[in-house]
Every structure is written in C-alpha cells, then in structure tokens.
C-alpha cells in the first residue's frame, strides 16, 4: 500500500466543488492547538466572515465540526422538543431528510409536498400554517441539491412568521451561490455546507441561529438528545466572551481552509459572486440547449449553481459519466432519488463557476455524446 | 483581514498532536468526488489500515466524519435503546461524558466511580455486573485523556462478557500509543480520534463494531435517534459490497490525511510504535522527575503518551504555559475538570513521541521554571 495520489479532476457535480489552490494551501498549514490564542483569533475572524456570507448579525454564527447533514440535525435537535409540530416542505431528497430528522427527535412532521423540480409552493405553506397553527416551526430547503430548484425563502419565511413559527432553512447549496439574506428575510436557523459554493473541502457546516432560535433553546424543557450537537454547550465557546471552554477538539486545519475560502468570497464580494454564478450558468445553459438537452427545473426557479438536465433518450447515462471521468478527468453528478438514472446534475459552484469549466464540460459532453 | 498563517508550534498537549509533514502534504492533495471510483478504492485501503491499527477483522471498521466525541455518541445511540441499562465506569472527564451520552439516548446509566488518576477497578466492575446483571453493556475509557490513566481493557472486557454484556470502549488516546487488541480482547464497539497517537489532523473518529454490536443494531426496536450517526444507514457504504450509496459527503481531504497517517503507522509497525511511545515517555519521566515534578498517576497505570504532572507549589501554571507557547512555540496542556489549575498534561503522541520533543520540553520547562 502506498500514499494515495489523487488525479486532478474538474469537479462539476453536486459537490464537493472545485477548490482553489489557495484553499488547499491553507488546509496544509501547520496545525496549532484548538485552544491556542492565535487559533481563537482566527476563529473570531472566521465567525465574522461567516456573518458576512450569511448576511447576518447573529451572534451565534459558527462552523459545525461535521458535514451539512449534521448541520441539519443540529437545527432540529436543538430547536424542537418531543411532541412539537414542525411543518416540513418537501420537494426533493433534503426535504425528506428534514422530515426524518423531525421524527427522530420526537417531533411531529406535517409534510407539505411539492413535485420534484418545483419550488416549494407558498400557497400550500399558507394553507398548512393555517391548518396547523400550533406548529412551532417551518422547515424548507432553499436550494434543492437533488433537483436544482430554488424556493423563495423570503416569502416562505414571511408566511411562517405570520404565525410566529421559527424558520429553519437548508442553505447547503445556496450559500455563496445565490442571494441569501438571513437577517433581512428573518430566518431563524440556517445551515450550509463547506463543499458547495464556498468551495472549501467537505466536512464543515456553517450554521447560524437568530436570537429567537437561541431563546427557544434556552427555554427547553428536555435536554438536547445529542451531546455532540447540543449547541447550548458551545454557546460559550463561540460567544467571544471570556474563556473558551473545551467541548471537543476543533478540526483545526479544515477551519483554516474555510477561513481562506470565506476570505476569497469576501474579497470578490457576495453580489459579484452571485453574478458570476448567474453569468456562468447562462453560458452553460446555452451550450446544453444547443446540445439538445432540457432542464428539470423551469427557468424561473432554476439554480445557476446546480443544473439538472434530463439524460437524452437512448443514452447510457452511467457510461457517459464514466467516460467524462476517465477520459477528461471531469466529474458531473448522477441523478438522486426520483431522478436517479434520469438526469445529470452539473454543478457550477464557487471556484468551479468559471468559463473554462463550462467550456470543458460542453466540449467533453459533445464529444462523448457524438 | 488576511490569510491566516499559523506559526510552527511543537504540540505536546493532550491533542491535537504533532503532525508529520507527510500527512499535511497528503491533506492538501487535489479534492476528488466522494463517489469517485478512485476515492472508493482509497476508502477500502483506509478500512484495511484501520483494521490493522485496531487489530481487528471487524467488517464494520470506519472513520466517522466527525470528531471523537461524535464517535462516542455513535456507539451509544446505535447500541443502546431507551430504557436499557449501561454500566459506565467513570475515572475522569470522558467517563462522565459517557454517562451523559447514555442518558441522552434514553438509557439508564449505572456509574462505577474510581478516583481521578486511578484506573477503572476490575473489582468494582465485577460487583456492578453482578448487581446489575440486566445491563446490556459496559462502557469504559481505555486511556483517560484527562488524567493519563490506563485501564486494563482486557480484564474489564472479560468481566462484562461473563454476563454477556456488550463492551464499549473509548480508545481516543490509546489507539496507536499503547497496546489495543480489539479482537483478542473481545471489545464490541471501540472509537478513537484522528488527532492523538495517529497524528492526523483533528476531525475524524475511527470506529469499529463487532458482529455482536452489529447484531444488536440490527435487532433494534426503536430507530436510532440521530440521523447523522445512524450507522445502519452507512453499513452499505462501508461494506464494500456493490454500490456505494450516498449518505453524506465524506470529508475527502481529511480522509487522505488519515490514510497517510495510518500508512506511516503500518510502515513503522504497531509494536514498534508502542515501544517508541514507551521509550520516549521514559526519557520525559526522568527529566520531569529531575525537575522535581511528580505524576498524577501511579507508574503501573501511567500512559506513556499522556503525562499528567502536578504543578509545583507556588507556580502560576497558566503563565508557564503562556511563556512556553510565546517564547518556545511549545504547547503543553492544562489540567481538565478536577485537575484544572493543578496539573499539566504533556503529550507524547504519534509523530510527537520523539527525542527532540522531549529535549525541547525539558529544557524549556527548566528555563521557564528557573
């Protein structure tokens, strides 16, 4: 057995996304202790960079030491108590996962279903909050990674707040790729992933809780069922007030990389990053349309960073992906869940949203499909 | 705000430990997709390297995508069902955390207490398993990171198994530093951390389940309360049989680093690594004794990789650590829990168990204490 030397792939799947060499370099800087004063300074900067990315002043804005699926779970186990009702909007794989999370922490999930590829319907949510006005929260996915559909988080939040419900949002694929305004839209608990439009290595989950969310946690009657995800235990660590108490050993090097990737985002500017994703998507869309492909999601709700297109009739979709990978070192994503075998998911995320990636993808697809 | 450029520290605290440049280099190799066939090959090798490190043939031997504290929680949420009794041996911070985990997943914890700095008493455990013969598991910490005490995992396991109880073991600080023989000692669920004697970056938790543990999971009456830690959902991913289903995005680069650090361990050989830890400890012990310091733990139960020594009378312990860090770029650990303010914890873990580290530590301590 030998050292593992990976090839250089161009990552245009649903994540992990292409990573800037600058971020990989940050990742391999010398490890220092997680309680080292210099590390704690870095963490303060990281928190401020995350607040910028989320467009929030939430004091509780952190990077969870685990992937986005743990970020999702952290929202439910902290905010929901046994017996509480949560309205879950489901229009893809991740809405369904939210439902499972609600039930696993003893909550009651009221599911509002929309078709795969459609956004969450504001009208259906409106009916649900009226029918279930005793629900404590509404949960939805801002950008469904399984389909590429964008939902109107601002409108959905307004509906939830009209009944004083907490708003829990999956922003795994949206953060950094399309507008996401946590404070302006009054979202209470928002989690993301490091490996999508932030173009950091996978394994961390940016997470922010509003003061309403924190108040809900502080008023809990039952202890949080997860020790690892119990955010009341780390409020002190991230608050910046006084001593950083030991909770667990932070993933030091991964946090260096996240700091670097957020710095890149801040230097570019959020608005510019959103524009770059939109522009790059436009180029890809034109090329894919020229190749005769059609999108799963209607143009109005389509995510620029995650392009789900139907596999043309008569094509062995797995073989195409395999050839792209083996011959062009290019990764595109398979369909997930209901779309398995029927669609490809082409990511243009973060550092991957570049003209050269679009050019490679279009030409390689053209050659392989020829 | 700028890129974070950490200084080069010598890490001699309780972890993260010093990391080989070879491991940092592996960490920053190009990210590939977590479903890439080459990544899956790497994961198969990683599994085989972990089996070597744990000395097990357990088919379920993985690296959890989160720190050791999540590894602990994974054992309890998967193996314990609500209402079940678990005997928890507590002789430091991590035994207490085990108790909290048992209770958070609805179990009943029967605590067997030993003094901080002492190993777990086989005699007390014997009484406990007799008194509580309806318990389904015994849990203990092999190497208590908070005190530096080593417990006799083989003897404790034998007692548990005499009553057909599962054996859950915290091997966070022991794996790679002192003998740990999962199969020979018949341990059922053993978790560790990447950042101790494996000298990898923090953030991953090696984990192994015996077939008895898997059978207990498969016979569960209640779903596992955590979605993220539900190992029944990833049995397929790690089994090596057929298709790798998507569960969450694996922390690709961190896994490169773990692969590399385990390769280094395998090349050195476990027995040689244990001997190196013991030899290096011997040098450190002699030097610390010459400086007039005394150990928290009796020689017989003392961990070579984690040396807890009492702070000499009249010394400002925090100032000493601060001077070591600022003037010598040397990190040693503070006391934790009952030992806070009273002891230092000096780690000689993995790549950190070297003569030059001992020499630096002894000379720097001598100068600062002068």
XYZ file of C-alpha atoms in Angstrom:
740
model
C 0.000 0.000 0.000
C 1.228 3.458 -0.868
C 0.397 7.118 -0.388
C -2.790 7.978 -2.200
C -2.084 10.373 -5.040
C -5.385 11.538 -6.488
C -5.625 12.764 -10.071
C -6.615 16.341 -10.780
C -10.334 16.228 -11.504
C -12.559 19.097 -12.577
C -15.438 18.807 -10.129
C -18.751 19.727 -11.719
C -21.052 17.509 -9.733
C -23.338 18.498 -6.857
C -20.344 18.898 -4.541
C -17.604 18.704 -3.488
C -16.910 21.552 -5.868
C -13.671 22.681 -7.441
C -11.361 24.102 -4.813
C -8.978 26.977 -5.235
C -5.300 26.026 -4.819
C -5.193 28.863 -2.290
C -7.667 26.982 -0.079
C -5.773 23.692 -0.374
C -2.626 25.542 0.605
C -4.323 26.986 3.695
C -5.510 23.488 4.599
C -1.984 22.166 4.911
C -0.561 24.926 7.103
C 0.944 23.731 10.384
C -1.625 22.515 12.893
C -1.801 24.534 16.098
C -3.784 23.749 19.243
C -7.526 24.391 19.240
C -7.152 26.449 22.407
C -4.122 28.396 21.156
C -4.808 32.150 21.413
C -3.881 32.552 17.750
C -6.363 29.884 16.764
C -9.059 31.604 18.787
C -8.304 34.865 16.970
C -8.665 33.006 13.692
C -12.000 31.641 14.876
C -13.202 35.172 15.651
C -12.310 36.214 12.117
C -13.997 33.117 10.760
C -17.155 33.984 12.644
C -17.140 37.475 11.209
C -16.591 36.101 7.688
C -19.468 33.659 8.154
C -21.715 36.512 9.292
C -20.873 38.304 6.075
C -21.602 35.229 3.951
C -24.936 34.655 5.714
C -25.709 38.394 5.747
C -26.479 38.296 9.429
C -25.553 39.947 12.671
C -26.477 36.797 14.605
C -24.066 36.416 17.482
C -24.403 32.644 17.153
C -22.821 32.063 13.758
C -20.436 29.138 13.690
C -18.953 26.311 11.668
C -20.076 22.962 12.989
C -17.301 20.327 13.069
C -19.187 17.938 10.794
C -20.871 17.877 7.360
C -24.080 19.633 6.334
C -26.260 16.688 7.302
C -25.083 17.198 10.893
C -25.927 20.895 10.491
C -29.449 19.898 9.553
C -29.691 17.619 12.572
C -28.270 20.320 14.845
C -31.168 22.608 13.917
C -33.833 20.041 14.732
C -32.363 18.530 17.887
C -31.721 21.956 19.383
C -34.907 23.729 18.365
C -37.533 21.009 18.502
C -38.728 19.265 21.631
C -40.575 15.953 21.781
C -44.210 16.315 20.720
C -43.728 19.627 18.924
C -45.116 20.045 15.446
C -42.953 21.132 12.523
C -44.214 21.909 9.031
C -41.709 20.419 6.597
C -41.774 21.429 2.945
C -40.624 18.549 0.761
C -39.696 18.933 -2.893
C -36.631 16.696 -3.070
C -34.245 14.459 -1.134
C -33.308 17.007 1.506
C -36.858 17.969 2.447
C -37.494 14.268 3.059
C -34.369 14.109 5.217
C -35.703 17.031 7.248
C -38.887 15.061 7.905
C -36.855 12.112 9.156
C -34.896 14.424 11.428
C -38.051 15.903 12.938
C -39.378 12.446 13.721
C -36.092 11.162 15.093
C -36.051 13.925 17.658
C -39.596 13.142 18.754
C -41.310 15.901 16.834
C -44.391 15.604 14.648
C -43.744 16.379 10.980
C -46.521 17.925 8.908
C -45.352 17.451 5.337
C -46.190 19.875 2.549
C -45.345 18.163 -0.716
C -44.334 19.704 -3.996
C -43.178 17.957 -7.108
C -39.512 17.225 -7.597
C -38.093 20.054 -9.670
C -40.705 22.566 -8.482
C -40.060 25.156 -5.808
C -41.916 24.997 -2.503
C -45.404 26.422 -3.014
C -46.106 29.480 -0.883
C -49.806 28.859 -1.253
C -49.587 25.328 0.103
C -47.468 26.526 3.004
C -50.031 29.250 3.716
C -52.767 26.609 3.996
C -50.566 24.417 6.181
C -49.726 27.156 8.692
C -53.415 27.997 8.941
C -54.427 24.394 9.451
C -51.566 23.691 11.873
C -51.259 26.967 13.688
C -49.886 25.075 16.710
C -46.716 24.164 14.798
C -43.574 25.692 16.300
C -41.503 25.821 13.129
C -41.487 25.695 9.357
C -38.565 23.974 7.634
C -37.641 24.093 3.982
C -34.742 23.727 1.588
C -33.688 26.963 -0.071
C -31.840 25.318 -2.941
C -32.671 21.642 -3.510
C -29.426 19.900 -4.452
C -31.332 16.887 -5.714
C -33.244 18.851 -8.373
C -31.720 22.302 -8.773
C -34.871 24.158 -7.721
C -34.700 27.440 -5.840
C -37.502 28.327 -3.435
C -38.480 31.820 -2.347
C -37.071 31.801 1.163
C -38.201 35.346 1.882
C -41.843 34.644 1.014
C -41.898 31.319 2.887
C -40.348 32.946 5.932
C -42.976 35.670 5.950
C -45.742 33.070 5.979
C -44.135 31.175 8.865
C -43.570 34.328 10.897
C -47.147 35.477 10.396
C -47.974 32.612 12.781
C -44.896 33.201 14.944
C -43.243 29.980 13.834
C -39.469 29.554 13.696
C -37.954 29.361 10.224
C -35.423 26.555 9.634
C -33.620 26.709 6.297
C -31.306 24.352 4.425
C -28.860 26.632 2.611
C -26.326 23.925 1.792
C -26.245 24.665 -1.908
C -27.432 28.274 -1.834
C -24.869 29.949 0.432
C -22.479 31.950 -1.745
C -24.196 30.991 -5.000
C -27.499 32.886 -4.942
C -28.815 35.684 -2.708
C -29.390 34.539 0.863
C -30.173 37.243 3.401
C -30.637 35.731 6.817
C -31.471 38.921 8.725
C -33.478 40.707 6.055
C -35.577 37.601 5.447
C -35.819 36.868 9.182
C -34.621 33.268 9.013
C -34.039 31.698 12.428
C -31.833 28.670 11.868
C -29.818 28.289 8.702
C -27.201 25.655 7.956
C -24.948 25.111 4.992
C -22.003 23.008 3.844
C -18.403 23.930 3.195
C -18.102 21.974 -0.062
C -20.610 23.714 -2.327
C -20.479 27.393 -3.329
C -17.906 28.211 -0.657
C -15.516 25.846 -2.455
C -13.874 24.605 0.683
C -13.129 20.955 1.413
C -16.100 18.907 2.612
C -16.657 18.278 6.310
C -17.872 21.513 7.912
C -21.313 23.000 8.303
C -21.726 26.767 8.645
C -24.640 27.405 10.984
C -26.403 30.497 12.295
C -29.151 30.876 14.896
C -31.200 34.040 15.438
C -31.881 35.360 18.925
C -35.368 33.847 18.621
C -33.765 30.462 17.993
C -31.414 30.901 20.939
C -34.355 31.842 23.174
C -36.133 28.643 22.115
C -33.041 26.629 23.025
C -32.692 28.374 26.362
C -36.333 27.680 27.199
C -36.087 23.952 26.514
C -37.825 21.581 28.913
C -35.905 18.481 27.795
C -32.156 18.190 27.308
C -30.976 18.111 23.691
C -30.792 14.428 22.783
C -27.383 14.767 21.125
C -24.353 15.649 23.214
C -22.176 16.345 20.184
C -24.739 18.635 18.553
C -26.017 20.338 21.722
C -25.300 23.950 20.871
C -26.067 25.170 24.380
C -22.759 23.536 25.320
C -20.821 25.617 22.806
C -22.565 28.964 23.175
C -19.726 29.985 25.477
C -17.035 28.791 23.093
C -18.263 30.944 20.222
C -19.562 33.916 22.161
C -16.149 35.513 22.311
C -16.796 36.381 25.923
C -14.101 35.305 28.283
C -12.698 31.800 28.367
C -13.101 29.311 25.551
C -14.212 26.167 27.319
C -13.266 22.798 25.916
C -16.119 20.979 24.210
C -14.456 18.942 21.515
C -11.238 19.257 19.542
C -11.968 21.577 16.643
C -10.960 20.375 13.154
C -8.156 22.921 13.050
C -6.881 22.543 9.502
C -10.325 22.317 7.931
C -11.153 25.589 9.650
C -8.028 27.212 8.155
C -9.396 26.232 4.760
C -12.861 27.576 5.487
C -11.347 30.855 6.670
C -9.440 31.110 3.409
C -12.428 30.273 1.228
C -14.587 32.843 3.010
C -11.843 35.406 2.625
C -11.875 34.776 -1.124
C -15.654 35.240 -1.114
C -15.392 38.474 0.827
C -12.675 39.820 -1.453
C -14.780 39.104 -4.504
C -17.927 40.392 -2.805
C -21.169 38.448 -2.411
C -23.036 40.359 -5.137
C -20.230 39.721 -7.587
C -20.133 36.037 -6.669
C -23.887 35.744 -7.241
C -23.473 37.491 -10.601
C -20.608 35.216 -11.591
C -22.709 32.150 -10.838
C -25.593 33.577 -12.868
C -23.369 34.515 -15.828
C -21.593 31.169 -15.886
C -24.903 29.369 -15.692
C -26.114 31.373 -18.697
C -23.190 30.144 -20.797
C -23.707 26.554 -19.682
C -27.437 26.735 -20.313
C -26.938 27.963 -23.864
C -24.433 25.236 -24.593
C -26.549 22.460 -23.102
C -29.574 23.696 -25.010
C -27.513 23.628 -28.213
C -26.693 20.023 -27.392
C -30.423 19.377 -27.271
C -30.758 18.943 -23.539
C -33.625 20.161 -21.389
C -33.681 21.260 -17.775
C -35.587 19.566 -14.972
C -36.487 22.924 -13.414
C -38.373 25.804 -15.053
C -36.172 28.789 -15.838
C -37.774 30.992 -13.196
C -36.791 28.682 -10.311
C -33.562 27.311 -11.700
C -30.417 27.378 -9.600
C -27.414 28.709 -11.519
C -25.045 26.555 -9.444
C -26.830 23.226 -9.853
C -28.060 22.361 -13.328
C -30.216 19.249 -13.506
C -30.793 18.199 -17.096
C -32.592 15.162 -18.456
C -30.427 12.451 -19.968
C -31.156 12.321 -23.724
C -33.178 9.298 -24.817
C -31.218 6.175 -25.643
C -28.091 7.230 -23.776
C -26.379 5.073 -21.142
C -26.051 7.806 -18.550
C -23.598 5.974 -16.277
C -21.313 5.265 -19.232
C -21.267 8.935 -20.190
C -20.265 9.952 -16.676
C -17.656 7.238 -16.597
C -16.138 8.384 -19.898
C -16.122 12.015 -18.806
C -14.285 10.977 -15.652
C -11.822 8.575 -17.225
C -11.082 10.428 -20.435
C -11.473 14.073 -19.399
C -10.992 13.928 -15.599
C -14.344 15.642 -15.427
C -16.920 14.781 -12.795
C -20.590 15.551 -13.285
C -23.277 14.257 -10.936
C -25.814 11.473 -11.324
C -29.473 11.970 -10.552
C -30.501 11.401 -6.942
C -33.663 9.810 -5.566
C -36.560 10.121 -8.040
C -34.147 11.453 -10.674
C -31.642 8.579 -10.433
C -30.875 7.323 -13.933
C -32.967 10.084 -15.495
C -30.928 13.249 -15.015
C -27.430 14.593 -14.659
C -26.567 17.295 -12.185
C -23.947 19.723 -13.372
C -22.518 21.944 -10.700
C -21.087 25.424 -11.174
C -20.230 26.129 -7.600
C -17.884 28.657 -6.093
C -14.437 28.374 -7.645
C -15.982 25.978 -10.171
C -18.186 28.704 -11.674
C -15.640 29.662 -14.346
C -15.689 29.942 -18.101
C -13.027 27.274 -18.536
C -15.123 24.762 -16.617
C -18.144 25.476 -18.800
C -16.026 25.175 -21.950
C -14.545 21.856 -20.854
C -17.906 20.450 -19.857
C -19.656 21.435 -23.102
C -16.924 20.194 -25.368
C -16.404 16.946 -23.470
C -20.142 16.219 -23.413
C -20.348 16.972 -27.110
C -17.522 14.554 -27.881
C -18.822 11.772 -25.655
C -22.401 12.075 -26.884
C -21.294 12.194 -30.529
C -8.450 40.569 7.123
C -5.802 38.302 5.654
C -4.924 34.674 5.135
C -4.237 33.009 8.454
C -0.599 31.984 8.658
C -0.125 29.935 11.817
C 3.266 29.706 13.493
C 5.027 26.383 13.730
C 4.208 25.051 17.196
C 5.518 21.909 18.824
C 2.320 20.286 20.050
C 2.816 18.480 23.350
C -0.638 18.891 24.820
C -3.418 16.292 25.024
C -4.058 16.629 21.265
C -4.004 17.696 18.527
C -0.562 16.161 18.421
C 2.411 16.985 16.235
C 1.706 16.060 12.652
C 4.178 14.705 10.147
C 4.759 16.997 7.152
C 3.946 13.945 5.050
C 0.401 13.926 6.471
C -0.082 17.661 5.911
C 1.060 17.164 2.351
C -1.489 14.387 1.822
C -4.183 16.661 3.244
C -3.719 19.240 0.526
C -3.817 16.909 -2.464
C -6.480 17.727 -5.043
C -10.014 17.026 -3.863
C -11.859 14.376 -5.846
C -15.507 13.388 -5.588
C -16.605 11.218 -2.659
C -18.205 8.772 -5.103
C -15.223 8.722 -7.467
C -14.081 5.101 -8.023
C -10.537 6.111 -7.049
C -11.783 7.614 -3.802
C -13.704 4.447 -3.041
C -10.523 2.418 -3.604
C -8.750 4.713 -1.175
C -11.539 4.160 1.354
C -11.094 0.403 1.035
C -7.411 0.779 1.794
C -8.235 3.094 4.678
C -10.569 0.485 6.113
C -7.879 -2.153 5.907
C -5.360 0.186 7.583
C -7.854 0.941 10.358
C -8.387 -2.777 10.905
C -4.650 -3.131 11.369
C -4.496 -0.230 13.830
C -7.416 -1.623 15.841
C -6.122 -5.206 15.494
C -9.471 -6.407 14.307
C -11.104 -8.278 11.491
C -14.400 -6.466 12.099
C -16.050 -5.839 8.766
C -17.535 -2.638 10.178
C -14.400 -0.575 10.713
C -14.714 3.001 9.537
C -13.714 6.594 10.067
C -16.667 8.677 11.200
C -16.846 12.126 9.543
C -16.691 13.963 12.863
C -14.505 14.189 15.992
C -14.081 11.570 18.717
C -16.954 12.916 20.779
C -19.253 12.053 17.874
C -17.626 8.610 17.813
C -18.591 8.190 21.458
C -22.146 9.272 20.727
C -22.335 6.954 17.711
C -21.655 3.972 19.978
C -24.399 4.833 22.438
C -27.123 5.952 20.030
C -26.638 2.893 17.861
C -26.203 0.252 20.551
C -28.459 1.421 23.356
C -32.232 1.601 23.224
C -34.448 3.638 25.544
C -34.736 2.056 28.968
C -31.673 -0.149 28.619
C -29.121 -0.211 31.398
C -25.453 0.536 30.800
C -22.710 0.242 33.392
C -20.413 3.229 32.930
C -17.001 3.293 34.553
C -16.020 6.852 35.436
C -12.499 7.867 36.411
C -12.196 11.166 34.557
C -13.869 13.621 32.177
C -14.595 11.126 29.437
C -16.264 8.527 31.641
C -18.589 11.285 32.813
C -19.304 12.213 29.192
C -20.205 8.569 28.533
C -22.756 8.735 31.345
C -24.311 11.844 29.790
C -24.482 10.101 26.441
C -26.253 7.067 27.899
C -28.859 9.285 29.495
C -29.360 11.448 26.431
C -30.258 8.406 24.400
C -32.780 7.284 26.959
C -30.639 4.657 28.641
C -30.101 4.152 32.358
C -26.515 4.709 33.456
C -25.151 2.743 36.388
C -21.982 4.568 37.335
C -18.942 2.848 38.807
C -16.683 5.540 40.170
C -12.965 5.494 40.597
C -10.723 8.307 41.656
C -9.289 10.643 39.055
C -5.843 9.348 38.199
C -6.697 5.754 39.093
C -7.552 3.084 36.562
C -11.022 1.573 36.484
C -11.260 -1.023 39.237
C -11.966 -4.539 37.957
C -13.286 -5.483 41.363
C -15.849 -2.687 41.416
C -16.939 -3.573 37.905
C -17.299 -7.215 38.968
C -19.669 -6.178 41.768
C -21.600 -3.899 39.423
C -22.189 -6.566 36.759
C -23.376 -8.933 39.468
C -25.719 -6.389 40.983
C -26.982 -5.193 37.592
C -26.967 -8.367 35.569
C -29.760 -6.928 33.417
C -27.401 -4.283 31.976
C -26.832 -4.641 28.245
C -23.399 -3.037 28.081
C -20.338 -1.944 29.994
C -18.586 1.252 28.889
C -15.182 2.496 29.934
C -12.305 4.668 28.823
C -9.167 2.755 27.944
C -6.811 5.734 28.291
C -8.253 8.691 30.210
C -7.018 11.831 28.466
C -7.982 13.943 31.450
C -5.649 12.127 33.860
C -3.264 9.919 31.899
C -4.507 6.684 33.497
C -4.569 3.418 31.560
C -7.198 0.827 32.436
C -6.961 -2.899 31.806
C -9.339 -3.189 28.872
C -8.837 -6.926 28.529
C -9.754 -7.654 32.158
C -12.738 -5.299 32.123
C -13.996 -6.826 28.888
C -13.794 -10.327 30.354
C -15.958 -9.261 33.301
C -18.555 -7.691 31.005
C -18.674 -10.697 28.724
C -19.064 -13.102 31.622
C -22.569 -11.595 31.853
C -22.982 -11.364 28.076
C -22.836 -7.569 28.103
C -21.522 -5.559 25.161
C -18.189 -3.820 25.694
C -17.983 -0.160 24.624
C -14.511 1.353 24.770
C -13.114 4.870 24.404
C -9.743 4.419 22.727
C -9.310 8.064 21.734
C -5.904 8.420 23.328
C -4.845 4.768 23.343
C -5.054 3.830 19.653
C -1.525 3.700 18.253
C 0.125 4.636 21.563
C -0.327 1.562 23.756
C -1.451 -1.985 23.010
C -5.112 -2.187 21.982
C -6.332 -5.518 20.670
C -9.951 -5.294 19.710
C -10.468 -8.910 18.616
C -8.222 -10.617 21.160
C -9.843 -8.675 23.994
C -13.316 -9.118 22.511
C -14.283 -5.452 22.547
C -17.564 -4.736 20.753
C -17.597 -1.018 19.995
C -14.413 0.992 20.016
C -13.968 4.597 18.917
C -10.927 6.807 18.676
C -9.812 10.187 17.372
C -7.554 11.100 14.482
C -5.605 13.762 16.365
C -3.903 11.770 19.133
C -1.446 8.910 18.572
C -2.360 8.611 14.900
C -1.013 12.146 14.442
C -3.530 13.117 11.845
C -5.428 16.406 11.805
C -8.398 16.587 14.182
C -11.916 15.915 12.942
C -12.289 12.198 12.306
C -13.229 9.325 14.561
C -12.058 5.805 13.755
C -14.768 3.386 14.826
C -15.169 -0.380 14.835
C -18.174 -2.565 15.691
C -18.008 -6.317 16.293
C -20.552 -8.659 14.770
C -22.226 -8.778 18.200
C -22.594 -4.995 18.055
C -23.980 -5.132 14.528
C -26.475 -7.802 15.593
C -27.636 -5.527 18.418
C -28.135 -2.689 15.924
C -30.000 -4.925 13.513
C -32.328 -6.091 16.288
C -33.280 -2.574 17.401
C -36.911 -1.898 18.258
C -36.615 1.904 18.014
C -34.957 3.873 15.235
C -31.576 5.398 16.091
C -32.350 8.903 17.345
C -29.588 10.512 15.269
C -29.818 10.521 11.503
C -26.221 11.625 11.044
C -24.828 8.955 13.382
C -27.179 6.111 12.405
C -24.667 3.511 11.308
C -27.323 1.225 9.867
C -27.595 3.822 7.085
C -23.913 3.508 6.199
C -23.424 -0.239 6.584
C -23.835 -0.484 2.817
C -21.387 2.317 2.112
C -18.558 0.663 4.003
C -19.363 -2.962 3.324
C -17.526 -2.935 0.032
C -20.382 -4.887 -1.488
C -21.805 -3.399 -4.630
C -22.872 0.193 -4.899
C -21.765 2.920 -2.518
C -24.972 4.710 -1.679
C -24.904 8.384 -0.888
C -25.328 9.165 2.808
C -23.357 12.362 3.324
C -20.420 13.973 1.576
C -17.298 12.408 3.032
C -14.572 14.789 4.260
C -12.365 13.813 1.339
C -9.127 15.627 2.174
C -9.190 14.735 5.863
C -9.515 11.109 4.823
C -6.434 11.440 2.584
C -4.562 12.581 5.677
C -5.850 9.731 7.817
C -4.861 7.250 5.121
C -1.357 8.690 5.117
C -1.020 8.705 8.901
C -2.175 5.083 9.126
C 0.253 4.142 6.385
C 3.061 5.661 8.461
C 1.863 3.634 11.464
C 1.758 0.444 9.430
C 5.210 1.054 8.000
C 6.646 1.554 11.456
C 4.641 -1.350 12.861
C 2.304 -1.178 15.842
C 4.675 -2.914 18.249
C 7.480 -0.528 17.329
C 5.152 2.472 17.740
C 4.132 1.262 21.203
C 7.801 0.798 22.095
C 8.696 4.255 20.807
C 5.980 5.799 22.955
C 7.210 3.872 25.999
C 10.863 4.794 25.398
C 10.129 8.458 24.820
C 7.981 8.542 27.928
C 10.863 7.075 29.913
C 13.151 9.949 28.882
C 10.481 12.522 29.665
C 9.703 10.933 33.020
C 13.352 11.010 34.071
C 13.697 14.635 33.079
C 10.497 15.736 34.789
C 11.486 13.868 37.928
C 14.859 15.642 37.846
C 12.926 18.913 37.695
C 11.163 17.830 40.887
C 7.783 17.079 39.390
C 5.516 14.234 40.366
C 2.986 12.326 38.327
C -0.764 12.236 38.926
C -0.931 8.547 38.021
C 0.968 5.670 39.651
C 3.699 4.248 37.457
C 1.894 0.963 36.877
C -1.114 2.625 35.211
C 0.614 5.559 33.590
C 0.071 6.294 29.919
C 3.326 6.937 28.068
C 1.568 9.262 25.632
C -0.185 11.494 28.170
C 1.841 12.624 31.151
C -0.137 14.430 33.818
C 2.160 16.028 36.382
C 1.302 18.237 39.322
C 2.173 21.915 39.004
C 4.940 22.686 41.522
C 3.796 24.705 44.544
C 3.846 28.464 44.144
C 3.923 28.388 40.346
C 1.446 30.319 38.160
C 0.620 27.424 35.879
C -1.128 29.457 33.187
C 1.825 31.839 32.956
C 4.212 28.924 32.461
C 2.124 27.564 29.602
C 1.849 31.018 28.116
C 5.619 31.533 28.229
C 6.287 28.114 26.719
C 3.904 28.978 23.896
C 5.081 32.528 23.276
C 8.793 32.073 23.787
C 9.349 28.489 22.651
C 6.356 27.836 20.389
C 5.727 24.859 22.632
C 2.230 23.824 23.657
C 1.618 21.705 26.727
C -1.859 21.050 28.088
C -3.661 22.472 31.101
C -5.438 20.269 33.622
C -9.030 19.387 32.790
C -12.014 19.047 35.126
C -10.894 18.181 38.675
C -7.275 18.747 37.658
C -7.778 22.240 36.211
C -5.160 24.562 37.655
C -3.459 21.687 39.447
C -1.744 19.710 36.712
C -0.174 19.955 33.314
C -0.730 17.341 30.658
C 2.262 16.675 28.455
C 1.532 14.661 25.380
C 3.949 12.395 23.530
C 1.623 11.229 20.846
C 2.335 9.663 17.481
C 4.755 11.790 15.499
C 5.234 13.858 18.679
C 6.839 10.948 20.530
C 10.386 11.913 19.524
C 13.591 12.634 21.378
C 13.752 16.197 20.085
C 10.332 16.958 21.509
C 11.333 15.612 24.909
C 14.569 17.600 24.821
C 12.791 20.826 23.908
C 10.128 20.334 26.547
C 12.558 19.566 29.360
C 14.917 22.416 28.561
C 12.146 24.950 28.030
C 10.411 23.952 31.264
C 13.719 24.197 33.114
C 14.340 27.692 31.783
C 10.813 28.942 32.436
C 10.648 27.479 35.941
C 14.118 28.806 36.838
